[in-house]
Protein backbone atom coordinates (compact mmCIF):
# COMPACT_ATOMS: atom_id res chain seq x y z
CA UNK A 1 0.00 0.00 0.00
CA UNK A 2 1.23 3.49 -0.84
CA UNK A 3 0.47 6.07 1.81
CA UNK A 4 -0.77 9.50 0.80
CA UNK A 5 2.52 11.43 0.86
CA UNK A 6 0.84 14.79 1.41
CA UNK A 7 -1.08 13.43 4.39
CA UNK A 8 2.03 11.97 6.00
CA UNK A 9 4.84 14.34 4.98
CA UNK A 10 8.13 13.08 6.38
CA UNK A 11 6.90 9.49 6.69
CA UNK A 12 9.19 6.90 5.10
CA UNK A 13 8.40 3.23 4.63
CA UNK A 14 11.33 1.04 3.57
CA UNK A 15 10.16 -2.56 3.13
CA UNK A 16 12.80 -5.28 3.40
CA UNK A 17 15.53 -2.90 4.52
CA UNK A 18 17.21 -5.70 6.48
CA UNK A 19 17.68 -9.05 4.73
CA UNK A 20 17.03 -12.37 6.41
CA UNK A 21 20.62 -12.94 7.53
CA UNK A 22 20.88 -9.40 8.90
CA UNK A 23 17.66 -9.97 10.80
CA UNK A 24 19.00 -13.18 12.34
CA UNK A 25 22.21 -11.47 13.42
CA UNK A 26 20.28 -8.59 14.94
CA UNK A 27 18.03 -10.96 16.87
CA UNK A 28 21.07 -12.81 18.26
CA UNK A 29 22.57 -9.50 19.37
CA UNK A 30 19.30 -8.56 21.05
CA UNK A 31 19.10 -11.91 22.87
CA UNK A 32 22.47 -11.19 24.43
CA UNK A 33 21.53 -7.61 25.38
CA UNK A 34 18.17 -8.61 26.85
CA UNK A 35 20.05 -10.82 29.32
CA UNK A 36 21.65 -7.60 30.60
CA UNK A 37 18.39 -5.63 30.54
CA UNK A 38 15.50 -8.10 30.89
CA UNK A 39 12.09 -7.44 29.39
CA UNK A 40 9.59 -5.95 31.83
CA UNK A 41 5.89 -5.10 31.64
CA UNK A 42 5.19 -1.35 31.81
CA UNK A 43 1.94 -0.13 33.35
CA UNK A 44 -0.29 2.84 32.63
CA UNK A 45 0.11 5.98 34.75
CA UNK A 46 -2.42 6.33 37.57
CA UNK A 47 -4.42 3.17 36.79
CA UNK A 48 -1.51 0.71 36.88
CA UNK A 49 -3.09 -1.25 34.02
CA UNK A 50 -0.36 -3.38 32.38
CA UNK A 51 0.58 -2.90 28.74
CA UNK A 52 0.04 -5.87 26.43
CA UNK A 53 3.68 -5.58 25.27
CA UNK A 54 6.82 -6.29 27.25
CA UNK A 55 9.75 -3.99 26.78
CA UNK A 56 13.30 -2.99 27.56
CA UNK A 57 15.70 -0.32 26.31
CA UNK A 58 19.18 0.22 24.90
CA UNK A 59 21.24 3.41 24.96
CA UNK A 60 22.01 6.22 27.38
CA UNK A 61 18.31 6.68 28.15
CA UNK A 62 15.33 4.35 28.26
CA UNK A 63 11.61 5.04 28.09
CA UNK A 64 9.53 3.73 30.99
CA UNK A 65 5.91 3.94 32.05
CA UNK A 66 4.62 3.39 35.57
CA UNK A 67 2.06 4.88 37.94
CA UNK A 68 4.16 8.05 38.15
CA UNK A 69 3.96 8.70 34.40
CA UNK A 70 5.92 8.40 31.18
CA UNK A 71 9.59 9.39 31.17
CA UNK A 72 13.14 8.61 30.07
CA UNK A 73 15.70 7.47 32.62
CA UNK A 74 19.26 6.06 32.48
CA UNK A 75 18.59 2.90 34.53
CA UNK A 76 16.49 -0.24 34.17
CA UNK A 77 13.49 0.12 36.53
CA UNK A 78 13.91 -3.35 38.02
CA UNK A 79 17.66 -3.99 38.15
CA UNK A 80 18.77 -0.39 38.58
CA UNK A 81 21.56 -1.04 36.07
CA UNK A 82 22.40 1.27 33.16
CA UNK A 83 20.91 0.24 29.83
CA UNK A 84 23.23 -1.61 27.39
CA UNK A 85 24.65 0.36 24.47
CA UNK A 86 22.78 0.61 21.18
CA UNK A 87 24.32 -1.88 18.67
CA UNK A 88 26.44 -0.43 15.87
CA UNK A 89 24.11 -1.73 13.17
CA UNK A 90 21.27 0.39 14.59
CA UNK A 91 23.46 3.48 14.91
CA UNK A 92 24.38 3.02 11.24
CA UNK A 93 20.70 2.68 10.33
CA UNK A 94 19.94 5.98 12.09
CA UNK A 95 22.78 7.68 10.21
CA UNK A 96 21.64 6.27 6.87
CA UNK A 97 17.91 6.98 7.04
CA UNK A 98 17.33 9.50 9.85
CA UNK A 99 18.74 12.67 8.33
CA UNK A 100 19.76 13.83 11.80
CA UNK A 101 23.20 15.20 12.79
CA UNK A 102 22.84 14.04 16.40
CA UNK A 103 23.04 10.44 17.60
CA UNK A 104 20.09 8.49 19.01
CA UNK A 105 19.99 8.29 22.79
CA UNK A 106 17.35 5.60 23.23
CA UNK A 107 16.29 2.40 21.54
CA UNK A 108 13.01 1.00 22.84
CA UNK A 109 12.67 -2.75 22.41
CA UNK A 110 9.03 -3.84 22.44
CA UNK A 111 8.07 -7.50 22.30
CA UNK A 112 4.58 -8.22 20.96
CA UNK A 113 3.09 -11.64 21.62
CA UNK A 114 0.55 -12.63 18.93
CA UNK A 115 -2.27 -11.16 21.05
CA UNK A 116 -0.54 -7.84 21.83
CA UNK A 117 -1.58 -4.43 20.49
CA UNK A 118 -0.52 -0.82 20.85
CA UNK A 119 -3.20 1.86 20.95
CA UNK A 120 -3.01 5.03 18.88
CA UNK A 121 -0.52 7.43 20.46
CA UNK A 122 1.99 10.19 19.79
CA UNK A 123 5.68 9.92 20.63
CA UNK A 124 5.99 13.18 22.55
CA UNK A 125 7.90 12.48 25.76
CA UNK A 126 11.13 13.73 24.18
CA UNK A 127 12.57 17.21 24.77
CA UNK A 128 12.98 17.74 21.03
CA UNK A 129 10.87 16.77 18.01
CA UNK A 130 13.53 17.88 15.51
CA UNK A 131 14.96 14.35 15.38
CA UNK A 132 13.11 11.45 13.73
CA UNK A 133 11.75 8.25 15.19
CA UNK A 134 13.26 5.27 13.35
CA UNK A 135 11.51 1.93 13.75
CA UNK A 136 12.58 -1.63 12.83
CA UNK A 137 10.20 -4.61 12.66
CA UNK A 138 11.44 -8.15 13.35
CA UNK A 139 9.38 -11.35 13.42
CA UNK A 140 5.65 -11.61 12.83
CA UNK A 141 3.89 -9.14 10.55
CA UNK A 142 1.98 -6.31 12.24
CA UNK A 143 -0.92 -4.20 11.04
CA UNK A 144 0.33 -0.64 11.55
CA UNK A 145 -2.07 2.33 11.60
CA UNK A 146 -1.07 5.98 11.18
CA UNK A 147 -3.19 9.10 11.38
CA UNK A 148 -2.50 12.82 11.64
CA UNK A 149 -1.41 15.12 14.42
CA UNK A 150 -4.94 15.23 15.83
CA UNK A 151 -6.50 12.11 17.32
CA UNK A 152 -9.61 12.67 15.20
CA UNK A 153 -7.70 12.74 11.88
CA UNK A 154 -8.30 10.04 9.27
CA UNK A 155 -6.02 6.99 9.45
CA UNK A 156 -4.33 4.66 6.97
CA UNK A 157 -2.95 1.17 7.49
CA UNK A 158 -0.15 -0.98 6.15
CA UNK A 159 1.47 -4.26 7.03
CA UNK A 160 4.94 -4.16 8.55
CA UNK A 161 6.91 -7.32 7.79
CA UNK A 162 10.13 -8.58 9.31
CA UNK A 163 13.04 -6.42 8.19
CA UNK A 164 10.91 -3.37 7.34
CA UNK A 165 11.95 0.09 8.51
CA UNK A 166 9.69 3.11 9.14
CA UNK A 167 10.77 6.70 9.77
CA UNK A 168 8.57 9.37 11.35
CA UNK A 169 10.09 12.78 10.64
CA UNK A 170 8.97 16.24 9.69
CA UNK A 171 5.20 16.65 9.87
CA UNK A 172 4.70 12.95 10.54
CA UNK A 173 6.92 13.05 13.65
CA UNK A 174 3.92 13.75 15.89
CA UNK A 175 1.34 11.74 13.97
CA UNK A 176 -0.81 9.35 15.97
CA UNK A 177 0.08 5.73 15.23
CA UNK A 178 -0.37 2.26 16.68
CA UNK A 179 -0.44 -1.49 16.11
CA UNK A 180 -3.92 -2.93 15.57
CA UNK A 181 -2.83 -6.56 15.63
CA UNK A 182 0.01 -9.02 15.09
CA UNK A 183 -0.37 -11.80 12.55
CA UNK A 184 0.81 -14.73 14.65
CA UNK A 185 2.79 -17.38 12.81
CA UNK A 186 3.57 -15.14 9.81
CA UNK A 187 7.34 -15.32 10.42
CA UNK A 188 9.76 -17.99 11.62
CA UNK A 189 12.45 -15.51 12.66
CA UNK A 190 11.78 -15.61 16.40
CA UNK A 191 12.00 -19.04 17.98
CA UNK A 192 8.90 -18.53 20.12
CA UNK A 193 7.04 -16.38 17.59
CA UNK A 194 5.78 -12.85 18.11
CA UNK A 195 7.23 -9.54 16.99
CA UNK A 196 10.07 -7.30 18.10
CA UNK A 197 9.89 -3.58 17.39
CA UNK A 198 13.00 -1.46 17.83
CA UNK A 199 12.43 2.29 18.04
CA UNK A 200 15.39 4.66 17.88
CA UNK A 201 14.87 8.13 19.37
CA UNK A 202 16.73 11.29 20.23
CA UNK A 203 15.57 12.68 23.57
CA UNK A 204 17.69 15.80 24.16
CA UNK A 205 17.91 18.98 22.06
CA UNK A 206 20.95 19.31 19.79
Tab-separated table of C-alpha atoms in Angstrom:
chain	number	residue	atom	x	y	z
A	1	UNK	CA	0.000	0.000	0.000
A	2	UNK	CA	1.230	3.489	-0.844
A	3	UNK	CA	0.467	6.068	1.812
A	4	UNK	CA	-0.773	9.503	0.804
A	5	UNK	CA	2.515	11.425	0.857
A	6	UNK	CA	0.841	14.793	1.408
A	7	UNK	CA	-1.080	13.430	4.385
A	8	UNK	CA	2.028	11.971	5.998
A	9	UNK	CA	4.843	14.340	4.983
A	10	UNK	CA	8.131	13.079	6.380
A	11	UNK	CA	6.901	9.489	6.694
A	12	UNK	CA	9.191	6.904	5.096
A	13	UNK	CA	8.401	3.234	4.633
A	14	UNK	CA	11.332	1.038	3.574
A	15	UNK	CA	10.161	-2.563	3.134
A	16	UNK	CA	12.801	-5.283	3.401
A	17	UNK	CA	15.534	-2.897	4.523
A	18	UNK	CA	17.210	-5.701	6.478
A	19	UNK	CA	17.677	-9.045	4.729
A	20	UNK	CA	17.035	-12.370	6.415
A	21	UNK	CA	20.621	-12.940	7.526
A	22	UNK	CA	20.883	-9.401	8.904
A	23	UNK	CA	17.656	-9.968	10.804
A	24	UNK	CA	19.003	-13.183	12.336
A	25	UNK	CA	22.213	-11.466	13.415
A	26	UNK	CA	20.278	-8.585	14.942
A	27	UNK	CA	18.029	-10.964	16.875
A	28	UNK	CA	21.073	-12.808	18.255
A	29	UNK	CA	22.572	-9.498	19.366
A	30	UNK	CA	19.297	-8.558	21.052
A	31	UNK	CA	19.100	-11.912	22.871
A	32	UNK	CA	22.470	-11.186	24.433
A	33	UNK	CA	21.530	-7.614	25.376
A	34	UNK	CA	18.170	-8.607	26.853
A	35	UNK	CA	20.047	-10.817	29.318
A	36	UNK	CA	21.649	-7.602	30.602
A	37	UNK	CA	18.394	-5.626	30.538
A	38	UNK	CA	15.497	-8.102	30.888
A	39	UNK	CA	12.091	-7.441	29.385
A	40	UNK	CA	9.589	-5.949	31.833
A	41	UNK	CA	5.892	-5.096	31.643
A	42	UNK	CA	5.187	-1.355	31.812
A	43	UNK	CA	1.939	-0.128	33.355
A	44	UNK	CA	-0.288	2.841	32.632
A	45	UNK	CA	0.114	5.978	34.747
A	46	UNK	CA	-2.416	6.331	37.572
A	47	UNK	CA	-4.421	3.171	36.792
A	48	UNK	CA	-1.513	0.713	36.876
A	49	UNK	CA	-3.089	-1.255	34.016
A	50	UNK	CA	-0.356	-3.379	32.378
A	51	UNK	CA	0.584	-2.899	28.741
A	52	UNK	CA	0.044	-5.874	26.426
A	53	UNK	CA	3.682	-5.579	25.275
A	54	UNK	CA	6.816	-6.294	27.251
A	55	UNK	CA	9.753	-3.994	26.778
A	56	UNK	CA	13.305	-2.988	27.559
A	57	UNK	CA	15.703	-0.319	26.306
A	58	UNK	CA	19.178	0.223	24.903
A	59	UNK	CA	21.237	3.408	24.959
A	60	UNK	CA	22.013	6.222	27.379
A	61	UNK	CA	18.312	6.684	28.154
A	62	UNK	CA	15.327	4.349	28.257
A	63	UNK	CA	11.609	5.036	28.086
A	64	UNK	CA	9.530	3.728	30.988
A	65	UNK	CA	5.909	3.944	32.046
A	66	UNK	CA	4.617	3.392	35.572
A	67	UNK	CA	2.057	4.878	37.941
A	68	UNK	CA	4.159	8.049	38.153
A	69	UNK	CA	3.956	8.705	34.403
A	70	UNK	CA	5.923	8.401	31.175
A	71	UNK	CA	9.587	9.393	31.171
A	72	UNK	CA	13.139	8.611	30.074
A	73	UNK	CA	15.702	7.473	32.617
A	74	UNK	CA	19.257	6.064	32.485
A	75	UNK	CA	18.591	2.896	34.530
A	76	UNK	CA	16.492	-0.236	34.168
A	77	UNK	CA	13.487	0.123	36.528
A	78	UNK	CA	13.907	-3.350	38.023
A	79	UNK	CA	17.656	-3.994	38.146
A	80	UNK	CA	18.766	-0.394	38.575
A	81	UNK	CA	21.561	-1.036	36.071
A	82	UNK	CA	22.400	1.267	33.156
A	83	UNK	CA	20.908	0.237	29.827
A	84	UNK	CA	23.227	-1.613	27.386
A	85	UNK	CA	24.653	0.357	24.472
A	86	UNK	CA	22.781	0.606	21.177
A	87	UNK	CA	24.324	-1.876	18.672
A	88	UNK	CA	26.443	-0.430	15.874
A	89	UNK	CA	24.108	-1.732	13.167
A	90	UNK	CA	21.267	0.385	14.587
A	91	UNK	CA	23.460	3.480	14.915
A	92	UNK	CA	24.375	3.020	11.243
A	93	UNK	CA	20.698	2.677	10.334
A	94	UNK	CA	19.938	5.978	12.090
A	95	UNK	CA	22.775	7.678	10.214
A	96	UNK	CA	21.641	6.273	6.873
A	97	UNK	CA	17.906	6.984	7.045
A	98	UNK	CA	17.335	9.500	9.848
A	99	UNK	CA	18.741	12.670	8.329
A	100	UNK	CA	19.757	13.827	11.804
A	101	UNK	CA	23.196	15.205	12.789
A	102	UNK	CA	22.836	14.041	16.404
A	103	UNK	CA	23.038	10.441	17.599
A	104	UNK	CA	20.087	8.490	19.013
A	105	UNK	CA	19.992	8.293	22.792
A	106	UNK	CA	17.346	5.604	23.227
A	107	UNK	CA	16.287	2.401	21.535
A	108	UNK	CA	13.008	0.998	22.840
A	109	UNK	CA	12.673	-2.752	22.408
A	110	UNK	CA	9.029	-3.839	22.443
A	111	UNK	CA	8.067	-7.504	22.301
A	112	UNK	CA	4.583	-8.223	20.957
A	113	UNK	CA	3.087	-11.636	21.623
A	114	UNK	CA	0.550	-12.626	18.925
A	115	UNK	CA	-2.273	-11.162	21.049
A	116	UNK	CA	-0.542	-7.841	21.826
A	117	UNK	CA	-1.580	-4.434	20.489
A	118	UNK	CA	-0.518	-0.817	20.851
A	119	UNK	CA	-3.200	1.864	20.954
A	120	UNK	CA	-3.011	5.034	18.878
A	121	UNK	CA	-0.522	7.429	20.462
A	122	UNK	CA	1.987	10.189	19.786
A	123	UNK	CA	5.681	9.924	20.632
A	124	UNK	CA	5.988	13.182	22.548
A	125	UNK	CA	7.898	12.484	25.764
A	126	UNK	CA	11.126	13.726	24.185
A	127	UNK	CA	12.567	17.215	24.770
A	128	UNK	CA	12.976	17.741	21.027
A	129	UNK	CA	10.875	16.768	18.013
A	130	UNK	CA	13.532	17.878	15.512
A	131	UNK	CA	14.960	14.346	15.379
A	132	UNK	CA	13.108	11.447	13.729
A	133	UNK	CA	11.752	8.248	15.188
A	134	UNK	CA	13.263	5.269	13.351
A	135	UNK	CA	11.514	1.925	13.748
A	136	UNK	CA	12.575	-1.631	12.827
A	137	UNK	CA	10.199	-4.611	12.659
A	138	UNK	CA	11.442	-8.151	13.346
A	139	UNK	CA	9.380	-11.346	13.416
A	140	UNK	CA	5.648	-11.607	12.833
A	141	UNK	CA	3.887	-9.145	10.548
A	142	UNK	CA	1.979	-6.310	12.245
A	143	UNK	CA	-0.918	-4.200	11.040
A	144	UNK	CA	0.325	-0.639	11.546
A	145	UNK	CA	-2.066	2.330	11.603
A	146	UNK	CA	-1.072	5.978	11.184
A	147	UNK	CA	-3.194	9.098	11.383
A	148	UNK	CA	-2.497	12.816	11.639
A	149	UNK	CA	-1.406	15.123	14.421
A	150	UNK	CA	-4.942	15.228	15.834
A	151	UNK	CA	-6.497	12.110	17.321
A	152	UNK	CA	-9.608	12.666	15.201
A	153	UNK	CA	-7.700	12.737	11.876
A	154	UNK	CA	-8.300	10.036	9.266
A	155	UNK	CA	-6.018	6.993	9.448
A	156	UNK	CA	-4.333	4.665	6.975
A	157	UNK	CA	-2.946	1.166	7.491
A	158	UNK	CA	-0.146	-0.975	6.146
A	159	UNK	CA	1.473	-4.263	7.028
A	160	UNK	CA	4.939	-4.161	8.550
A	161	UNK	CA	6.906	-7.317	7.792
A	162	UNK	CA	10.125	-8.581	9.315
A	163	UNK	CA	13.044	-6.416	8.194
A	164	UNK	CA	10.912	-3.368	7.338
A	165	UNK	CA	11.950	0.095	8.507
A	166	UNK	CA	9.693	3.107	9.139
A	167	UNK	CA	10.774	6.700	9.770
A	168	UNK	CA	8.572	9.366	11.351
A	169	UNK	CA	10.092	12.775	10.642
A	170	UNK	CA	8.969	16.241	9.694
A	171	UNK	CA	5.201	16.654	9.870
A	172	UNK	CA	4.700	12.947	10.544
A	173	UNK	CA	6.924	13.049	13.647
A	174	UNK	CA	3.922	13.748	15.891
A	175	UNK	CA	1.339	11.740	13.974
A	176	UNK	CA	-0.812	9.348	15.968
A	177	UNK	CA	0.079	5.730	15.234
A	178	UNK	CA	-0.372	2.261	16.682
A	179	UNK	CA	-0.439	-1.491	16.107
A	180	UNK	CA	-3.918	-2.935	15.571
A	181	UNK	CA	-2.831	-6.561	15.629
A	182	UNK	CA	0.006	-9.015	15.089
A	183	UNK	CA	-0.371	-11.802	12.551
A	184	UNK	CA	0.815	-14.732	14.651
A	185	UNK	CA	2.795	-17.384	12.807
A	186	UNK	CA	3.570	-15.143	9.815
A	187	UNK	CA	7.340	-15.320	10.422
A	188	UNK	CA	9.757	-17.990	11.622
A	189	UNK	CA	12.454	-15.509	12.658
A	190	UNK	CA	11.782	-15.614	16.398
A	191	UNK	CA	12.002	-19.043	17.976
A	192	UNK	CA	8.905	-18.527	20.123
A	193	UNK	CA	7.037	-16.383	17.595
A	194	UNK	CA	5.781	-12.846	18.105
A	195	UNK	CA	7.232	-9.537	16.990
A	196	UNK	CA	10.074	-7.296	18.096
A	197	UNK	CA	9.887	-3.583	17.387
A	198	UNK	CA	13.003	-1.459	17.834
A	199	UNK	CA	12.435	2.289	18.037
A	200	UNK	CA	15.391	4.659	17.885
A	201	UNK	CA	14.870	8.127	19.368
A	202	UNK	CA	16.729	11.287	20.232
A	203	UNK	CA	15.570	12.682	23.567
A	204	UNK	CA	17.692	15.805	24.163
A	205	UNK	CA	17.914	18.980	22.058
A	206	UNK	CA	20.945	19.310	19.788
